[in-house]
Coordinates of C-alpha atoms and ligand atoms in Angstrom, one line a residue:
M1 CA -7.9 -24.9 9.6
L2 CA -5.9 -23.9 6.6
E3 CA -2.3 -25.2 6.4
N4 CA -0.3 -22.4 5.1
N5 CA 2.8 -24.3 4.1
K6 CA 1.8 -26.0 0.9
P7 CA 2.0 -24.2 -2.5
G8 CA -1.3 -22.6 -3.4
W9 CA -2.6 -22.9 0.1
W10 CA -4.2 -19.5 -0.1
R11 CA -6.5 -20.4 -3.1
R12 CA -9.2 -21.6 -0.6
A13 CA -8.8 -18.7 1.9
V14 CA -10.8 -15.6 2.3
A15 CA -8.7 -12.6 3.2
Y16 CA -9.7 -9.7 5.6
Q17 CA -8.2 -6.3 5.4
I18 CA -7.4 -4.6 8.6
Y19 CA -6.7 -0.8 8.6
P20 CA -5.0 -0.8 12.0
R21 CA -5.5 2.9 12.7
S22 CA -9.2 2.3 12.7
F23 CA -9.6 -1.2 14.0
Q24 CA -9.3 -1.4 17.8
D25 CA -7.6 0.9 20.2
T26 CA -6.4 -0.5 23.6
T27 CA -4.6 2.5 25.0
G28 CA -7.1 5.4 24.8
S29 CA -4.9 7.2 22.2
G30 CA -7.8 7.3 19.7
T31 CA -5.8 5.3 17.2
G32 CA -6.0 1.5 16.8
D33 CA -3.0 -0.6 17.7
L34 CA -1.6 -4.1 17.4
P35 CA -2.7 -5.4 20.8
G36 CA -6.2 -4.3 19.5
V37 CA -5.8 -6.5 16.5
I38 CA -4.8 -9.4 18.7
S39 CA -7.8 -8.9 20.9
R40 CA -10.1 -9.3 18.0
L41 CA -8.6 -12.4 16.5
D42 CA -11.3 -14.6 18.0
Y43 CA -13.9 -12.5 16.1
L44 CA -12.0 -13.1 12.9
Q45 CA -11.6 -16.8 13.5
K46 CA -15.4 -17.0 14.0
L47 CA -15.9 -15.2 10.7
G48 CA -13.6 -17.9 9.2
I49 CA -11.0 -15.9 7.3
G50 CA -7.6 -17.5 6.6
L51 CA -5.6 -14.4 5.9
I52 CA -5.2 -10.8 7.2
W53 CA -4.0 -8.1 5.0
L54 CA -2.6 -5.6 7.5
S55 CA -2.2 -2.1 6.2
P56 CA 1.2 -0.6 7.0
V57 CA 2.2 -0.6 10.6
F58 CA 5.8 0.4 10.0
A59 CA 7.5 3.5 11.4
S60 CA 6.1 6.5 9.5
P61 CA 5.5 10.2 9.8
Q62 CA 1.9 9.3 8.8
V63 CA 1.5 11.8 6.0
D64 CA -0.4 9.1 4.1
N65 CA -1.4 7.0 7.1
G66 CA 1.6 4.8 7.0
Y67 CA 2.0 4.5 3.2
D68 CA 5.1 6.7 3.8
V69 CA 7.6 4.5 5.5
S70 CA 10.6 5.8 7.4
D71 CA 11.8 2.4 8.6
Y72 CA 10.8 -0.8 6.9
R73 CA 12.0 -3.0 9.8
A74 CA 10.4 -1.1 12.7
V75 CA 6.8 -0.9 14.0
D76 CA 5.5 2.6 14.5
P77 CA 5.2 3.2 18.3
M78 CA 1.7 4.4 17.7
Y79 CA 0.8 0.8 16.9
G80 CA 3.0 -1.0 19.5
S81 CA 6.3 -2.8 19.2
L82 CA 8.0 -5.4 17.1
E83 CA 7.2 -7.9 19.8
D84 CA 3.5 -7.0 19.4
L85 CA 3.7 -7.8 15.7
E86 CA 5.5 -11.1 16.4
R87 CA 2.9 -11.9 18.9
L88 CA 0.2 -11.2 16.3
F89 CA 1.9 -13.5 13.8
A90 CA 2.0 -16.3 16.5
E91 CA -1.6 -15.7 17.8
A92 CA -3.0 -15.6 14.3
K93 CA -1.2 -18.7 13.3
K94 CA -2.7 -20.6 16.3
R95 CA -6.1 -19.7 14.8
G96 CA -5.2 -20.8 11.3
I97 CA -4.7 -17.2 10.0
G98 CA -1.7 -15.9 8.1
I99 CA -0.7 -12.2 8.3
M100 CA 0.1 -10.4 5.0
L101 CA 2.2 -7.3 5.6
D102 CA 1.7 -4.3 3.3
L103 CA 4.9 -3.3 1.6
V104 CA 5.3 0.1 0.1
L105 CA 8.2 -0.5 -2.3
N106 CA 7.5 2.3 -4.9
H107 CA 8.4 5.1 -2.5
S108 CA 9.6 5.8 1.0
S109 CA 9.0 8.6 3.4
D110 CA 11.1 11.7 2.9
K111 CA 12.2 11.1 6.5
H112 CA 13.6 7.7 5.7
P113 CA 17.4 7.7 6.5
W114 CA 18.0 6.7 2.8
F115 CA 16.4 9.9 1.7
L116 CA 18.0 12.1 4.3
Q117 CA 21.4 10.7 3.1
A118 CA 20.4 11.0 -0.6
K119 CA 19.7 14.7 -0.1
Q120 CA 23.1 15.4 1.4
S121 CA 25.1 15.4 -1.8
R122 CA 25.0 14.1 -5.4
D123 CA 27.8 11.7 -4.6
N124 CA 26.3 10.3 -1.4
P125 CA 26.0 6.5 -1.9
Y126 CA 22.2 6.8 -1.2
H127 CA 21.6 9.5 -3.7
D128 CA 20.9 7.0 -6.4
Y129 CA 18.2 5.3 -4.3
Y130 CA 15.9 8.0 -5.6
V131 CA 15.0 9.5 -8.9
W132 CA 16.7 12.9 -9.5
R133 CA 16.8 15.3 -12.4
D134 CA 18.8 18.4 -12.9
G135 CA 17.0 21.7 -13.4
A136 CA 16.7 25.2 -12.4
E137 CA 14.3 26.4 -9.7
G138 CA 10.9 26.9 -11.2
K139 CA 11.8 25.1 -14.4
L140 CA 10.5 21.6 -13.8
P141 CA 12.0 18.6 -15.8
N142 CA 8.5 18.0 -17.3
D143 CA 4.8 18.5 -16.7
M144 CA 4.1 15.2 -14.9
R145 CA 1.5 15.5 -12.1
A146 CA 1.4 13.6 -8.8
A147 CA -1.6 11.4 -8.0
F148 CA -2.4 13.5 -4.9
G149 CA -2.3 16.8 -6.9
G150 CA 0.5 19.2 -7.8
P151 CA 3.6 18.5 -9.9
A152 CA 5.5 15.2 -9.6
W153 CA 8.8 17.0 -9.1
E154 CA 10.1 18.6 -5.9
W155 CA 13.0 21.1 -5.8
V156 CA 15.9 20.5 -3.4
P157 CA 17.9 23.8 -3.5
E158 CA 21.0 22.4 -1.7
L159 CA 21.5 20.0 -4.6
G160 CA 20.1 22.1 -7.4
Q161 CA 18.0 19.0 -8.4
Y162 CA 14.4 17.9 -8.5
Y163 CA 13.3 14.5 -7.1
F164 CA 10.4 12.6 -8.5
H165 CA 7.3 11.6 -6.5
Q166 CA 4.2 10.0 -7.9
F167 CA 2.2 10.6 -4.7
A168 CA 2.8 13.3 -2.0
P169 CA 6.1 15.3 -2.0
Q170 CA 6.8 13.5 1.3
Q171 CA 6.7 10.2 -0.6
P172 CA 9.8 10.3 -2.9
D173 CA 9.9 7.5 -5.5
L174 CA 12.6 4.8 -5.0
N175 CA 14.9 4.2 -8.0
W176 CA 14.3 0.5 -9.0
E177 CA 17.0 0.9 -11.7
N178 CA 19.5 0.7 -8.9
P179 CA 20.4 -2.9 -8.1
K180 CA 21.7 -2.0 -4.6
L181 CA 18.3 -0.5 -3.7
R182 CA 16.6 -3.7 -5.0
R183 CA 18.9 -5.9 -2.9
E184 CA 18.1 -3.8 0.3
L185 CA 14.4 -4.4 -0.3
Y186 CA 14.8 -8.1 -0.8
D187 CA 16.8 -8.5 2.3
M188 CA 14.1 -6.6 4.2
I189 CA 11.4 -8.9 2.9
L190 CA 13.4 -12.0 3.8
W191 CA 13.8 -10.6 7.3
W192 CA 10.0 -10.4 7.6
M193 CA 9.5 -13.8 6.2
D194 CA 11.9 -15.1 8.8
K195 CA 9.9 -13.4 11.5
G196 CA 6.7 -15.2 10.3
A197 CA 4.9 -13.1 7.7
A198 CA 2.7 -15.3 5.7
G199 CA 2.5 -13.0 2.8
F200 CA 2.6 -9.5 1.4
R201 CA 0.4 -6.9 -0.3
L202 CA 2.5 -4.8 -2.6
D203 CA 1.4 -1.2 -2.7
V204 CA 1.1 0.3 -6.3
I205 CA 3.6 -2.3 -7.5
D206 CA 2.8 -1.6 -11.2
V207 CA 4.4 1.8 -11.1
I208 CA 7.8 0.8 -9.8
A209 CA 9.4 0.6 -13.3
K210 CA 8.8 4.2 -14.0
E211 CA 10.6 6.1 -16.7
P212 CA 9.9 9.8 -16.0
D213 CA 11.8 11.0 -19.0
R214 CA 9.3 9.2 -21.2
K215 CA 6.5 10.1 -18.8
I216 CA 6.0 6.4 -18.1
T217 CA 4.7 5.5 -14.7
G218 CA 2.5 2.3 -14.9
N219 CA 3.5 -0.9 -16.6
G220 CA 7.0 0.3 -17.4
P221 CA 9.2 -1.8 -19.8
R222 CA 11.1 -3.4 -17.0
L223 CA 8.2 -4.2 -14.7
D224 CA 8.0 -8.0 -15.4
E225 CA 11.8 -8.2 -15.1
F226 CA 11.7 -6.5 -11.7
L227 CA 8.8 -8.6 -10.4
R228 CA 10.5 -11.8 -11.5
E229 CA 13.7 -10.8 -9.7
L230 CA 11.7 -9.8 -6.6
S231 CA 9.9 -13.1 -6.6
A232 CA 13.0 -15.2 -7.1
E233 CA 15.2 -13.3 -4.6
A234 CA 12.6 -13.0 -1.9
F235 CA 9.1 -14.6 -2.2
Q236 CA 10.2 -18.0 -3.6
K237 CA 12.6 -18.5 -0.7
G238 CA 9.5 -19.3 1.3
C239 CA 5.8 -20.2 0.9
V240 CA 4.2 -16.8 1.0
V241 CA 1.1 -15.4 -0.7
T242 CA 1.5 -12.1 -2.6
V243 CA -1.0 -9.6 -4.0
G244 CA 0.1 -6.7 -6.0
E245 CA -1.9 -3.5 -6.3
A246 CA -2.0 -2.9 -10.1
W247 CA -4.4 -0.1 -11.2
G248 CA -3.1 -0.5 -14.8
A249 CA -3.5 -4.2 -15.1
D250 CA -5.4 -5.8 -17.9
V251 CA -6.1 -9.5 -18.3
E252 CA -3.1 -10.2 -20.4
R253 CA -0.7 -8.5 -17.9
A254 CA -2.5 -10.1 -15.0
K255 CA -1.9 -13.5 -16.5
R256 CA 1.8 -12.9 -16.2
Y257 CA 1.7 -11.3 -12.8
S258 CA -0.3 -14.2 -11.4
A259 CA 1.1 -17.1 -13.4
P260 CA 0.6 -20.4 -11.5
D261 CA 4.4 -21.1 -11.5
G262 CA 4.7 -18.2 -9.0
S263 CA 7.4 -16.5 -11.1
E264 CA 5.9 -13.1 -10.3
L265 CA 3.0 -12.8 -7.8
S266 CA 0.2 -14.9 -6.5
M267 CA -2.4 -12.4 -7.7
V268 CA -3.1 -8.7 -8.3
F269 CA -5.7 -6.2 -7.3
Q270 CA -7.0 -4.9 -10.6
F271 CA -9.5 -2.0 -10.7
E272 CA -11.3 -2.4 -14.0
Q273 CA -14.8 -2.8 -12.5
M274 CA -14.1 -0.2 -9.8
M275 CA -13.3 2.4 -12.4
L276 CA -16.4 1.9 -14.5
D277 CA -18.5 4.6 -12.7
Q278 CA -16.1 7.4 -13.4
T279 CA -15.7 9.1 -16.7
G280 CA -12.3 9.5 -18.4
G281 CA -10.5 7.8 -15.5
E282 CA -11.1 10.8 -13.3
K283 CA -11.7 9.5 -9.8
W284 CA -13.9 12.3 -8.5
D285 CA -16.3 12.2 -11.5
L286 CA -19.7 10.8 -10.6
A287 CA -21.1 8.6 -13.4
P288 CA -23.8 5.9 -13.0
L289 CA -22.6 2.3 -12.9
P290 CA -22.9 0.8 -16.4
F291 CA -24.4 -2.5 -15.2
I292 CA -24.1 -4.6 -18.3
K293 CA -20.5 -3.5 -18.8
M294 CA -19.7 -4.4 -15.3
K295 CA -21.0 -7.9 -15.7
K296 CA -19.1 -8.4 -18.9
S297 CA -16.0 -7.0 -17.3
Y298 CA -16.2 -9.6 -14.5
A299 CA -16.8 -12.4 -17.0
H300 CA -13.8 -11.2 -19.0
W301 CA -11.5 -11.5 -16.0
Q302 CA -13.1 -14.7 -14.7
Q303 CA -12.6 -16.4 -18.0
G304 CA -9.4 -14.8 -18.9
L305 CA -7.5 -16.0 -15.8
H306 CA -9.2 -19.4 -15.4
G307 CA -6.5 -22.0 -15.4
C308 CA -3.7 -19.7 -16.2
G309 CA -3.7 -17.0 -13.4
W310 CA -5.6 -16.1 -10.3
N311 CA -8.1 -13.3 -9.5
S312 CA -8.4 -11.3 -6.3
L313 CA -12.0 -10.4 -5.6
F314 CA -12.9 -7.2 -3.8
L315 CA -15.4 -4.4 -3.7
N316 CA -14.0 -2.4 -0.9
N317 CA -10.6 -1.4 0.6
H318 CA -9.2 1.6 2.4
D319 CA -9.1 3.7 -0.8
L320 CA -12.6 3.0 -2.0
P321 CA -16.1 4.1 -0.8
R322 CA -18.2 1.5 1.0
I323 CA -20.0 -0.7 -1.6
V324 CA -23.5 -0.6 0.0
S325 CA -23.4 3.2 -0.4
R326 CA -21.7 3.1 -3.8
W327 CA -23.6 0.6 -5.8
G328 CA -26.2 -0.7 -3.3
D329 CA -28.7 0.9 -0.9
D330 CA -27.5 2.1 2.4
G331 CA -31.0 3.0 3.5
K332 CA -34.0 0.7 3.4
Y333 CA -32.3 -2.3 1.8
R334 CA -28.9 -2.0 3.4
V335 CA -28.9 -5.5 4.8
Q336 CA -30.2 -7.1 1.6
S337 CA -27.8 -5.2 -0.7
A338 CA -24.8 -5.9 1.5
K339 CA -25.6 -9.6 1.3
L340 CA -26.1 -9.4 -2.4
F341 CA -22.6 -8.0 -3.0
A342 CA -21.2 -10.6 -0.7
T343 CA -23.0 -13.4 -2.7
M344 CA -21.9 -11.9 -6.1
L345 CA -18.3 -11.7 -5.0
H346 CA -17.8 -15.0 -3.1
G347 CA -19.4 -17.0 -5.9
M348 CA -16.6 -16.1 -8.3
Q349 CA -13.2 -17.7 -8.8
G350 CA -10.3 -16.0 -6.9
T351 CA -9.4 -14.9 -3.4
P352 CA -12.1 -12.7 -1.9
Y353 CA -11.0 -9.8 0.3
D354 CA -13.3 -8.4 3.0
H355 CA -12.4 -4.9 4.1
Q356 CA -13.1 -4.4 7.9
G357 CA -16.7 -3.7 8.6
E358 CA -17.9 -4.9 5.2
E359 CA -19.1 -8.0 6.9
L360 CA -21.3 -5.7 9.0
G361 CA -22.7 -3.8 6.1
M362 CA -20.9 -0.6 7.2
T363 CA -21.7 2.5 5.1
N364 CA -20.1 5.8 3.9
I365 CA -20.0 8.8 6.1
R366 CA -20.7 12.5 5.6
L367 CA -18.5 15.0 7.5
P368 CA -17.9 18.7 7.6
I369 CA -14.8 19.3 5.6
G370 CA -12.8 20.1 8.7
D371 CA -13.4 16.6 10.1
Y372 CA -11.8 14.8 7.1
R373 CA -8.2 13.5 7.5
D374 CA -7.2 12.0 4.2
V375 CA -4.3 13.8 2.3
E376 CA -5.8 13.0 -1.1
L377 CA -9.3 14.2 -0.2
L378 CA -8.1 17.4 1.4
N379 CA -5.7 18.2 -1.5
Y380 CA -8.6 17.6 -4.0
Y381 CA -10.9 19.9 -2.0
R382 CA -8.3 22.7 -1.9
E383 CA -7.3 22.4 -5.6
A384 CA -10.9 22.1 -6.8
I385 CA -12.1 25.2 -4.8
E386 CA -9.1 27.1 -6.0
A387 CA -9.9 26.2 -9.6
G388 CA -13.3 27.7 -9.1
K389 CA -15.4 24.5 -9.0
D390 CA -18.8 24.7 -7.3
E391 CA -18.4 23.7 -3.7
A392 CA -21.6 21.7 -3.6
D393 CA -20.3 19.5 -6.4
V394 CA -16.9 19.1 -4.8
I395 CA -18.6 18.0 -1.5
A396 CA -20.9 15.6 -3.4
S397 CA -17.8 13.9 -4.9
I398 CA -16.1 13.7 -1.5
Y399 CA -19.2 12.1 0.0
A400 CA -19.4 9.6 -2.8
K401 CA -15.7 8.8 -3.4
G402 CA -13.5 10.1 -0.6
R403 CA -11.2 7.5 1.0
D404 CA -12.2 8.4 4.5
N405 CA -15.5 6.7 3.9
A406 CA -13.7 3.4 4.4
R407 CA -11.5 4.6 7.2
T408 CA -13.9 5.4 9.9
P409 CA -13.5 3.3 13.1
M410 CA -14.7 -0.3 13.1
Q411 CA -18.1 -0.5 14.8
W412 CA -17.9 -3.1 17.5
T413 CA -20.6 -2.1 19.9
A414 CA -23.5 0.3 20.5
G415 CA -21.5 1.9 23.3
E416 CA -19.3 5.0 23.4
N417 CA -17.3 5.4 20.2
A418 CA -18.6 2.1 19.0
G419 CA -16.2 0.3 21.3
F420 CA -13.3 1.4 19.2
T421 CA -11.6 3.7 21.8
T422 CA -12.1 5.2 25.2
G423 CA -10.3 8.3 24.0
T424 CA -11.1 10.7 21.1
P425 CA -11.0 8.8 17.8
W426 CA -8.6 10.1 15.2
I427 CA -11.5 10.4 12.8
K428 CA -15.2 10.5 13.7
V429 CA -17.1 7.3 14.2
N430 CA -20.0 6.9 11.8
P431 CA -23.1 7.9 13.8
N432 CA -25.0 4.8 12.6
Y433 CA -22.9 2.6 15.0
K434 CA -25.8 2.2 17.3
E435 CA -27.7 0.3 14.6
I436 CA -24.7 -1.2 12.8
N437 CA -22.2 -3.0 15.0
A438 CA -20.5 -6.3 15.5
E439 CA -22.0 -7.0 18.9
S440 CA -25.5 -7.1 17.6
Q441 CA -24.6 -9.2 14.6
V442 CA -22.3 -12.0 15.7
D443 CA -25.0 -14.2 17.2
D444 CA -27.8 -13.2 15.0
E445 CA -28.4 -15.8 12.3
D446 CA -29.9 -13.2 9.9
S447 CA -27.1 -10.7 10.2
V448 CA -24.8 -9.6 7.4
F449 CA -22.0 -11.0 9.6
S450 CA -23.6 -14.5 9.7
Y451 CA -24.1 -14.3 6.0
Y452 CA -20.4 -13.7 5.4
R453 CA -19.6 -16.4 7.8
C454 CA -21.7 -18.9 5.8
L455 CA -20.2 -17.8 2.5
I456 CA -16.7 -18.2 3.8
A457 CA -17.5 -21.7 5.1
L458 CA -19.0 -22.6 1.7
R459 CA -15.7 -21.7 -0.1
K460 CA -13.8 -24.2 2.1
E461 CA -16.4 -26.9 1.6
L462 CA -17.1 -26.8 -2.2
D463 CA -14.3 -27.4 -4.8
V464 CA -16.5 -25.9 -7.5
L465 CA -16.2 -22.5 -5.8
V466 CA -12.5 -22.7 -5.8
E467 CA -11.9 -24.5 -9.2
G468 CA -15.0 -24.0 -11.3
D469 CA -15.1 -22.2 -14.6
F470 CA -17.4 -19.2 -15.1
T471 CA -20.3 -18.6 -17.6
L472 CA -22.2 -15.4 -17.7
L473 CA -25.9 -16.0 -18.2
E474 CA -28.4 -13.3 -19.3
P475 CA -25.5 -11.0 -20.3
E476 CA -27.9 -8.3 -21.6
H477 CA -30.3 -8.3 -18.7
E478 CA -30.6 -4.8 -17.2
K479 CA -31.2 -5.9 -13.6
L480 CA -30.0 -9.4 -13.1
F481 CA -26.4 -10.6 -12.7
V482 CA -26.6 -14.3 -13.2
Y483 CA -23.6 -16.6 -13.6
K484 CA -22.8 -20.3 -13.4
R485 CA -19.7 -22.1 -12.1
A486 CA -18.9 -25.6 -13.1
Y487 CA -16.3 -28.2 -11.9
K488 CA -16.4 -31.9 -12.6
N489 CA -20.0 -32.8 -12.0
A490 CA -20.9 -29.9 -9.7
E491 CA -22.5 -26.7 -10.8
V492 CA -23.3 -23.5 -8.9
L493 CA -25.7 -20.8 -10.0
V494 CA -25.6 -17.3 -8.6
V495 CA -28.6 -15.0 -9.2
C496 CA -28.5 -11.4 -8.1
N497 CA -31.3 -8.8 -8.5
F498 CA -29.6 -5.4 -8.6
G499 CA -31.9 -2.7 -7.3
G500 CA -35.0 -2.0 -5.2
E501 CA -37.5 -3.3 -7.7
E502 CA -39.0 -6.8 -8.2
T503 CA -37.8 -8.7 -11.3
K504 CA -39.6 -11.5 -12.9
W505 CA -37.3 -14.3 -13.9
E506 CA -37.9 -18.0 -14.7
L507 CA -35.4 -20.3 -13.1
P508 CA -34.2 -22.7 -15.8
A509 CA -35.8 -26.1 -15.5
E510 CA -32.6 -28.0 -14.7
W511 CA -32.2 -25.9 -11.6
K512 CA -35.8 -26.4 -10.2
N513 CA -34.7 -29.1 -7.8
A514 CA -31.3 -27.6 -6.9
R515 CA -30.2 -27.1 -3.4
T516 CA -30.1 -23.5 -2.1
L517 CA -26.6 -22.9 -0.6
I518 CA -27.4 -19.4 0.6
A519 CA -30.0 -16.7 0.0
N520 CA -30.8 -13.3 1.5
Y521 CA -34.6 -14.0 1.6
P522 CA -36.1 -17.1 3.2
G523 CA -38.1 -19.8 1.3
A524 CA -37.9 -21.2 -2.2
F525 CA -36.9 -19.6 -5.4
P526 CA -39.6 -17.0 -6.1
E527 CA -41.4 -16.2 -9.3
K528 CA -40.3 -12.6 -8.9
L529 CA -37.0 -11.8 -7.3
R530 CA -37.4 -9.3 -4.5
P531 CA -35.4 -6.0 -4.0
W532 CA -31.7 -6.8 -3.9
E533 CA -32.4 -10.6 -3.7
A534 CA -29.4 -12.9 -4.1
R535 CA -29.4 -16.6 -4.3
M536 CA -26.7 -19.3 -4.7
L537 CA -27.8 -22.7 -5.8
C538 CA -25.9 -26.0 -6.3
R539 CA -26.6 -29.2 -8.3
E540 CA -24.9 -32.2 -9.7
A541 CA -24.8 -32.0 -13.5
Ligands
GLC601 C1 -1.9 2.8 -2.6 C2 -2.5 2.8 -1.2 C3 -3.0 4.1 -0.9 C4 -1.8 5.0 -0.8 C5 -1.0 5.0 -2.2 C6 0.4 5.6 -2.1 O1 -2.8 3.2 -3.6 O2 -3.5 1.8 -1.2 O3 -3.6 4.2 0.4 O4 -2.1 6.3 -0.6 O5 -0.8 3.7 -2.6 O6 1.2 4.8 -1.3

């Protein structure tokens, strides 16, 4: 069991993201809940994870599935009560698992009491908790756009002012320039630390230091200053792990965000690799994955942060399509490709994050447009159709990139609604649940689940996986992703054959007698790697 009271305790842990809405329902409401999470802790303990990133369970009108918070200190009744959350902290702790809460500090819900006050008058004490600009109706302060479509400014006629929102209009941006607002947030975090939170995931943290007059959102001039204050005033008062979501991070910035002295955060989610298969930064564009670029990008991050920062490692989350469908094969080679991605990721340095169902090889879904639920996806559909885009192209983008792909209910059993709920699920269950479910995998040695379990165990066992440096081999190879990790006298070699074809490759002589740690095909290292074959070897140098 991991002891989560020593600095850096989380470096050996594997984290697991729970999207509570879709994890396990215990009331028949069709929506997952906290007692549901508690009921599945034994499953997670069996998997071997040390941390749970719990997507927001705070009181919320649910415009953006809880990323619009109306009370940072209350649990949404849909998920249960504060007592349920405290019970989750305690029950998880018994199993050596820490709970990371998901803090949405860039914006609140427009139903948050602060915002309701702020809207009352310009001299209300809460007015300055948000970002306002004078203007005239119909004459926006500038042409900035919101991430979920439409302008970033919303008119409040009573005040004759616009407020700024980077996401939906129901998610007004908080004004980090205001020290009183910052203090409120720190006190709230300390309150959760006192209740037993082991860590925090910080939603879109790199856009808090916005300066709309200069059209700055990400990486604002005061960002590091704000992060250092947040860390000193809140996180450093305990022994918590923190991960910031930072779409705009590059290696140099990430070194500061994840500096080993803990002056800012433990690590960040960066999205460089995840954005390679889109052109011009446009999420809905469908471009092929530039494989060689992807390998070099991983190498750049692995080497860039080695010894002076810390990576988070992930291929999935609640905002991204399922990796087997995205870069792998969710048909014939689903199992092999799911295991390949797991090998590639868990062999690197950093903290791996497994998004619920990834350990089963869950796939994307295709739904009629009326069955989708995500605000971003539905806004995109409306705007694209209005703009005259071809509907078939729009639907193809939604199938490939829509966030609901990762939000369908967890597939527990082959029974009704995949064992997720006895009611009507809030979003359709993926029809492949009869084939892909936890029940059929937990005790099957060859399952994707067992493979993840083995990888997670290896990370606890082998120092080289935690501490080792990273060398990219075969950088120009079009099919193989091969890398080496080294620490003291131990070396690990990871070999992944991307794609459904065989690839001939000669294992270097010094590896001929190496021990196989894990592989997704039985037997010895072959002359030709088979479709989606992945192997991890270990030797004493
Ligand atoms: C983050 C969350 C996403 C949410 C957005 C606005 O990107 O992961 O789900 O919609 O922030 O809070």
